[in-house]
mmCIF file of C-alpha atoms and ligand atoms in Angstrom:
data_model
loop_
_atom_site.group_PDB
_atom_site.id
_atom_site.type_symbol
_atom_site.label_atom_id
_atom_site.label_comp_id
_atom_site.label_asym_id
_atom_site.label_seq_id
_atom_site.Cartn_x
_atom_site.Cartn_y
_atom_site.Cartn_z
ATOM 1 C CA UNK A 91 123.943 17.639 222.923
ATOM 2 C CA UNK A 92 125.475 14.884 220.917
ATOM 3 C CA UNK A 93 128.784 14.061 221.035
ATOM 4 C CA UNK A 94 128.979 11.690 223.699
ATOM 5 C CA UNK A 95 131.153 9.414 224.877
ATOM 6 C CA UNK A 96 130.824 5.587 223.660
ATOM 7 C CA UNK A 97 129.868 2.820 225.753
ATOM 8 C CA UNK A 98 133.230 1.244 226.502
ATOM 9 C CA UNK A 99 134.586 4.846 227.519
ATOM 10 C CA UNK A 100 131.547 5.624 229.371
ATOM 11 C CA UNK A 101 132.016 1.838 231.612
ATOM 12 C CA UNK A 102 136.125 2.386 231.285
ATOM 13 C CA UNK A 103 135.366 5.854 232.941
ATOM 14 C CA UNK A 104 132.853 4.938 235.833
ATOM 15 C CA UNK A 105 135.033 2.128 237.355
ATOM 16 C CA UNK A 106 138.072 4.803 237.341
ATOM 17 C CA UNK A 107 136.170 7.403 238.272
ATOM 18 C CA UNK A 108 134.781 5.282 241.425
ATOM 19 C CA UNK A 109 138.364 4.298 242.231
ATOM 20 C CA UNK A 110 139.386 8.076 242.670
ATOM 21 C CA UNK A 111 136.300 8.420 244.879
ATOM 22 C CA UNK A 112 136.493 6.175 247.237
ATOM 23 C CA UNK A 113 140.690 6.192 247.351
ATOM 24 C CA UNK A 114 140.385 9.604 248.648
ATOM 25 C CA UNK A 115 137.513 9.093 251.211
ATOM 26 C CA UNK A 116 134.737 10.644 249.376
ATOM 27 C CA UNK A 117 133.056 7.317 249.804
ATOM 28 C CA UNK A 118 133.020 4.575 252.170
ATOM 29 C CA UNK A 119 131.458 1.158 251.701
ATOM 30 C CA UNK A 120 129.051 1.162 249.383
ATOM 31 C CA UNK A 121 128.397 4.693 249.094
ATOM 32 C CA UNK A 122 128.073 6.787 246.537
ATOM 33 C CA UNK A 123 126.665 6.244 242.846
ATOM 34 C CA UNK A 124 128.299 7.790 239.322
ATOM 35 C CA UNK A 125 126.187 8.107 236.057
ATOM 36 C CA UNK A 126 127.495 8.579 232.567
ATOM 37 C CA UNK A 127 125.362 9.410 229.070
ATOM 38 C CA UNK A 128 126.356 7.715 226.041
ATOM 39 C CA UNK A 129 123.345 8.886 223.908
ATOM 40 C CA UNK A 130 120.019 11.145 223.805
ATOM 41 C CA UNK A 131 118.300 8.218 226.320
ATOM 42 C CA UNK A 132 121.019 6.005 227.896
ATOM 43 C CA UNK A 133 123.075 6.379 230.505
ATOM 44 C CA UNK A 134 125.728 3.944 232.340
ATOM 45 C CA UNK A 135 125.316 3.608 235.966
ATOM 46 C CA UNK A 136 127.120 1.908 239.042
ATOM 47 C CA UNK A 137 125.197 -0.543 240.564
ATOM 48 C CA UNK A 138 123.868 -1.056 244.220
ATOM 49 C CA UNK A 139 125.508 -2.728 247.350
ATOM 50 C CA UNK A 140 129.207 -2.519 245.522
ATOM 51 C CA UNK A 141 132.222 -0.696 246.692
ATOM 52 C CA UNK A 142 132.668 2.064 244.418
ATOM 53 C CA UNK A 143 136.667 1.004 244.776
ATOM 54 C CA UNK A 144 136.578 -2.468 243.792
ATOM 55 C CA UNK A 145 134.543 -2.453 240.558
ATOM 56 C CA UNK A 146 134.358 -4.063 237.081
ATOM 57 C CA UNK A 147 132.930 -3.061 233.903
ATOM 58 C CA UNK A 148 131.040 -6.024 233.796
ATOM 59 C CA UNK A 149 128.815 -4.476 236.653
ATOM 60 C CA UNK A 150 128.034 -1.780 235.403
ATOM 61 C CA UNK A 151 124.107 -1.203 234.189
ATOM 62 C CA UNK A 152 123.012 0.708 230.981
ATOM 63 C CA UNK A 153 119.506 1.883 231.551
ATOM 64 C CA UNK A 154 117.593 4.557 229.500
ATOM 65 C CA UNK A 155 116.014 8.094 231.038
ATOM 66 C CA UNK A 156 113.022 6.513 232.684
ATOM 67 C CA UNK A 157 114.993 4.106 234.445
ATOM 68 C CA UNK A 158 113.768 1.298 232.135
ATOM 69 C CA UNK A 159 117.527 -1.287 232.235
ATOM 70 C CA UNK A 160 118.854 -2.030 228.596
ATOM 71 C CA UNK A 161 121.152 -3.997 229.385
ATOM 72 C CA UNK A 162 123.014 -5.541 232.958
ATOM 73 C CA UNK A 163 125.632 -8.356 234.384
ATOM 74 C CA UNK A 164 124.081 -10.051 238.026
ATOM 75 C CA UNK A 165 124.353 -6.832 239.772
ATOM 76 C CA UNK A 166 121.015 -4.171 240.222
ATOM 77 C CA UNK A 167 120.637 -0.644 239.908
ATOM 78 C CA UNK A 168 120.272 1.775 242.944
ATOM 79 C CA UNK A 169 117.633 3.646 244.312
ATOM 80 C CA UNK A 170 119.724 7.015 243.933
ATOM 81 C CA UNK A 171 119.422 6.380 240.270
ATOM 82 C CA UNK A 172 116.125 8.844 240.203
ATOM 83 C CA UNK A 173 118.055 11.799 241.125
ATOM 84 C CA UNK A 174 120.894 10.966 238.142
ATOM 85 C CA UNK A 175 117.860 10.662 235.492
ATOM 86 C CA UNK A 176 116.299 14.051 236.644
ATOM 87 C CA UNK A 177 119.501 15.827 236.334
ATOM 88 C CA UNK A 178 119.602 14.874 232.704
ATOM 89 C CA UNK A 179 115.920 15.300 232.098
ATOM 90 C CA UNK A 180 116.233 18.702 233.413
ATOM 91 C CA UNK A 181 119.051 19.931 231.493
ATOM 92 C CA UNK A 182 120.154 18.149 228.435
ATOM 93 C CA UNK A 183 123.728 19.072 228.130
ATOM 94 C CA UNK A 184 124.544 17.554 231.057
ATOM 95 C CA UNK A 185 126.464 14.001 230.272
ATOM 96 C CA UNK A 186 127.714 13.183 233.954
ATOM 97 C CA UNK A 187 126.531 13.062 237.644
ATOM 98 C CA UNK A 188 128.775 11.748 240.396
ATOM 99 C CA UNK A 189 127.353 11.660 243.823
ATOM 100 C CA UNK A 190 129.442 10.779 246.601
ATOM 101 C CA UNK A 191 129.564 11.248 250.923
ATOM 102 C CA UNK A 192 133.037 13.375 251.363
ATOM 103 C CA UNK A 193 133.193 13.956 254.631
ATOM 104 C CA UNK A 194 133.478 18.339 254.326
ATOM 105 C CA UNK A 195 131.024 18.286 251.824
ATOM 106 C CA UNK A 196 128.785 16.220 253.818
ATOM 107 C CA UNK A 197 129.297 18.169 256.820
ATOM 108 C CA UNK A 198 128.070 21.065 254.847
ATOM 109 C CA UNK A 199 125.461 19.392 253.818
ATOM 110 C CA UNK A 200 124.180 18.428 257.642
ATOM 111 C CA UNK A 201 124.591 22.423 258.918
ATOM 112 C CA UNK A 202 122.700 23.348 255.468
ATOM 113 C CA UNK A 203 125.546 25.350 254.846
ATOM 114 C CA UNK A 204 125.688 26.132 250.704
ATOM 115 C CA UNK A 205 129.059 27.213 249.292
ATOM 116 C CA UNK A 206 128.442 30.667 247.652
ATOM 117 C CA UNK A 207 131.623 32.859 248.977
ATOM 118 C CA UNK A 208 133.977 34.226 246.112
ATOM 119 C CA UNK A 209 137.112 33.139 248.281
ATOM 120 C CA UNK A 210 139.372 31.977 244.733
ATOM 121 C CA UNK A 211 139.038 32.057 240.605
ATOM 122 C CA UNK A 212 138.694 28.255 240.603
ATOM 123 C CA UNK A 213 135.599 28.273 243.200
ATOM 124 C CA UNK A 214 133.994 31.085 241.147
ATOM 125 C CA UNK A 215 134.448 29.788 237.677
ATOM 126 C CA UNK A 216 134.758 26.256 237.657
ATOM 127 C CA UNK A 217 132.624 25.077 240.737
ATOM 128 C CA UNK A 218 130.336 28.238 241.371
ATOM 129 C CA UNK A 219 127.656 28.290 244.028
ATOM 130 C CA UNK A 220 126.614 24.923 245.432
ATOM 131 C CA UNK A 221 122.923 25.298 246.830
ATOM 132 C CA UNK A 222 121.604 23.076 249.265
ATOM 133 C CA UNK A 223 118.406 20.656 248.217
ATOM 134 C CA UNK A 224 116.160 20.383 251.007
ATOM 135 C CA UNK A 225 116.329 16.694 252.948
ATOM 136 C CA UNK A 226 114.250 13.977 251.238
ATOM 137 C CA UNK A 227 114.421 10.368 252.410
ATOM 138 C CA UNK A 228 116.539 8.470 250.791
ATOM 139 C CA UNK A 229 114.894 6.717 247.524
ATOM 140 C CA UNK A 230 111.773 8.593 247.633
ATOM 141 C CA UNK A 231 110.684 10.212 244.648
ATOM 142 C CA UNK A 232 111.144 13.694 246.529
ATOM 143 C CA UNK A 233 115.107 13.317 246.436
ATOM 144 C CA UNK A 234 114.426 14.285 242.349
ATOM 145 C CA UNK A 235 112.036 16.551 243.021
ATOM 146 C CA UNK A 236 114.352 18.223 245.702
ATOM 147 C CA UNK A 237 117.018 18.761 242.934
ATOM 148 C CA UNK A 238 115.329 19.428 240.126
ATOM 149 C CA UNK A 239 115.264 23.315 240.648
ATOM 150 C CA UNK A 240 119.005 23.435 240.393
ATOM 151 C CA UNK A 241 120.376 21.335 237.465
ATOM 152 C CA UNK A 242 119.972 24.944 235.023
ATOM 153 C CA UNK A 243 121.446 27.103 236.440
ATOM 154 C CA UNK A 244 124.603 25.511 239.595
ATOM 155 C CA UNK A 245 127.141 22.402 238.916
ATOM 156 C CA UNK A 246 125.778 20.752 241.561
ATOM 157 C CA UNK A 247 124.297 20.850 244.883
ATOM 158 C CA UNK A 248 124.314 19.810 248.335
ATOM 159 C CA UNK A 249 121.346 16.887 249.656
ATOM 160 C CA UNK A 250 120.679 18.031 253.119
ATOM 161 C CA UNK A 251 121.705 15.749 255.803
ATOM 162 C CA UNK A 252 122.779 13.204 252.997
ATOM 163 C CA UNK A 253 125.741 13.890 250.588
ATOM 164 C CA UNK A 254 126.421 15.968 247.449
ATOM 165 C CA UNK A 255 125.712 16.032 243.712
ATOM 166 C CA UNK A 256 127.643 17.384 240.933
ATOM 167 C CA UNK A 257 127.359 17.396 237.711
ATOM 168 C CA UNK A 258 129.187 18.246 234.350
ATOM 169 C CA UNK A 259 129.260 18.345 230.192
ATOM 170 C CA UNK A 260 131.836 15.486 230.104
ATOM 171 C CA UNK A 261 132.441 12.635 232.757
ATOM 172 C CA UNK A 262 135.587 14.251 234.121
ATOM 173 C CA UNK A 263 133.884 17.389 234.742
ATOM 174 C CA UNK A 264 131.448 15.849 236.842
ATOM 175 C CA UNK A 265 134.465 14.214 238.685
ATOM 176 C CA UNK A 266 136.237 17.448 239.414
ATOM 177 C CA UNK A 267 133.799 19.165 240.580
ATOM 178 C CA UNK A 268 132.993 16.871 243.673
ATOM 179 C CA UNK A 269 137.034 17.521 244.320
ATOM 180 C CA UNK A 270 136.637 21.099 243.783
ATOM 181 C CA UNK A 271 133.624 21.233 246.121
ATOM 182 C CA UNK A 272 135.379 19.179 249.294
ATOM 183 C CA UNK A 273 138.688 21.392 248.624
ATOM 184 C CA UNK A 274 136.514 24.685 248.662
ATOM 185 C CA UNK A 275 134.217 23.148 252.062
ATOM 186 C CA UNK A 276 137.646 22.523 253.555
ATOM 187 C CA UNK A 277 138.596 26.143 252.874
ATOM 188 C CA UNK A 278 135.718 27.652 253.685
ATOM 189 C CA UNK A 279 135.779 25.836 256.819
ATOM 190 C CA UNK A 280 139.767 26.788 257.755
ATOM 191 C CA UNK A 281 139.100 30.506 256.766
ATOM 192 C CA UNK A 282 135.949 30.309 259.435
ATOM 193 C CA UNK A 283 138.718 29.032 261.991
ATOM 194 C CA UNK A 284 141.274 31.662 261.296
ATOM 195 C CA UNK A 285 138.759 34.179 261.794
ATOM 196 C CA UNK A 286 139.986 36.329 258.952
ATOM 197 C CA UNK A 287 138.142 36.144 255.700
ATOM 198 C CA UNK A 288 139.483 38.525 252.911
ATOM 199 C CA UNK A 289 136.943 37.535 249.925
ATOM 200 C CA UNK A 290 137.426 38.771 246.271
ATOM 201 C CA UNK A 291 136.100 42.456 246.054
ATOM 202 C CA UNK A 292 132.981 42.786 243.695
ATOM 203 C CA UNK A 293 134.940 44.096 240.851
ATOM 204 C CA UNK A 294 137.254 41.013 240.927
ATOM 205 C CA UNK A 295 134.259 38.728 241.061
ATOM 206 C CA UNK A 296 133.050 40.187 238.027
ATOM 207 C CA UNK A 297 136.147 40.010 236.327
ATOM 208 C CA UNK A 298 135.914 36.163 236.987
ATOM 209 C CA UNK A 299 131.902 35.708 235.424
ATOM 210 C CA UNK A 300 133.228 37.620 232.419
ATOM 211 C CA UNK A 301 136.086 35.088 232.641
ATOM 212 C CA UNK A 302 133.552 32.514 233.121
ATOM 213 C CA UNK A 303 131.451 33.413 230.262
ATOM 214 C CA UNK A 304 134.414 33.052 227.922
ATOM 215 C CA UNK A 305 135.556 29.670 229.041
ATOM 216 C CA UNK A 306 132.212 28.033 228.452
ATOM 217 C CA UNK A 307 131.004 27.073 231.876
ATOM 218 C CA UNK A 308 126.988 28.123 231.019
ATOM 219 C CA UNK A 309 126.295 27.767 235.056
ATOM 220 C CA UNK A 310 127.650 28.516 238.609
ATOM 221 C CA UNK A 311 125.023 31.079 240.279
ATOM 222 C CA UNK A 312 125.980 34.630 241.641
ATOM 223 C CA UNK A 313 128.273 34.273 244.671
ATOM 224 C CA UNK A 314 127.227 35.998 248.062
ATOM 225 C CA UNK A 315 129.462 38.693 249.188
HETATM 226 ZN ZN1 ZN B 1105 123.946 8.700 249.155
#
């Protein structure tokens, strides 16, 4: 906890951030929403009804954990915003969500298809496990409630039929790990088509949570093998 980032890095941050998204398809339209933390009950957020390409700062939204808005330009916030607020309710040293459509990781996501195979270092230690969160319709109060189980212990997670989540200690982190996840899905998904799938033995997976453990990453789930 603490050390956040302040609320010009936090707004300079969301519009690059959402420029990275949607220049390499992980978002089309409107799609997609990114959240940043600047202290113990704040948080930055993208508005609704924008293109996550083509944003200013100016609007952006602060709001605080409950959703109550602090301070805003024209623009409104979205109703995704629920599931960003119980990611940080649920585990306070999270300081970034991103959520996004990629089109691999949404595919996933519609076959209920987690990722959980130890196929290479980065997907074990850096990304881990991504669970899927059952379908809830879209601004309902059961999207949090469908996450909520996962913030502890994965980076992220999968919204059935929907889109992903990720999440991470720093704003970049969060970032990553929605490109980490659609590289892995596309992997995952070649390997399938190749029809030859040589996983990391058990001994090297362990090797890599020990390796884990040491760089700092507190979650990521046990990999299926
Ligand atoms: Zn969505």
């Amino acid at each position: 906890m603490g050390n956040y980032v302040s609320d010009c890095e936090a707004k300079s941050l969301i519009v690059e951030i959402g420029k990275r998204m949607y220049n390499k398809g992980f978002v089309s339209g409107s799609d997609g929403n990114i959240t940043i933390k600047v202290d113990d009950n704040a948080v930055w957020a993208t508005p609704t009804g924008v293109c996550k390409g083509y944003m200013t700062e100016d609007m952006l939204l602060k709001l605080d954990l409950d959703g109550h808005i602090i301070e805003k330009g024209d623009l409104n916030s979205t109703s995704e915003i629920k599931m960003h607020l119980r990611v940080y309710k649920e585990n306070a040293d999270i300081q970034a969500v991103v959520h996004a459509h990629p089109p691999m990781g949404t595919a996933f996501s519609v076959a209920g298809m987690p990722i959980d195979m130890p196929m290479m270092a980065e997907n074990v230690v850096f990304l881990g496990v991504i669970p899927i969160a059952p379908y809830a319709l879209p601004g309902s109060q059961e999207v949090p409630d469908s996450v909520a189980p996962f913030c502890k212990d994965y980076n992220g997670c999968f919204l059935a039929n929907h889109g992903t989540l990720t999440w991470g200690e720093n704003p970049l982190e969060a970032y990553y790990r929605l490109e980490s996840l659609e590289n892995s899905c596309y992997i995952q998904t070649t390997l399938t088509q190749l029809n030859k799938m040589q996983l990391l033995t058990e001994e090297q997976v362990n090797d890599l949570y020990d390796l884990r453990k040491r760089a700092g990453f507190k979650r990521g789930g046990m990999m299926k093998r």
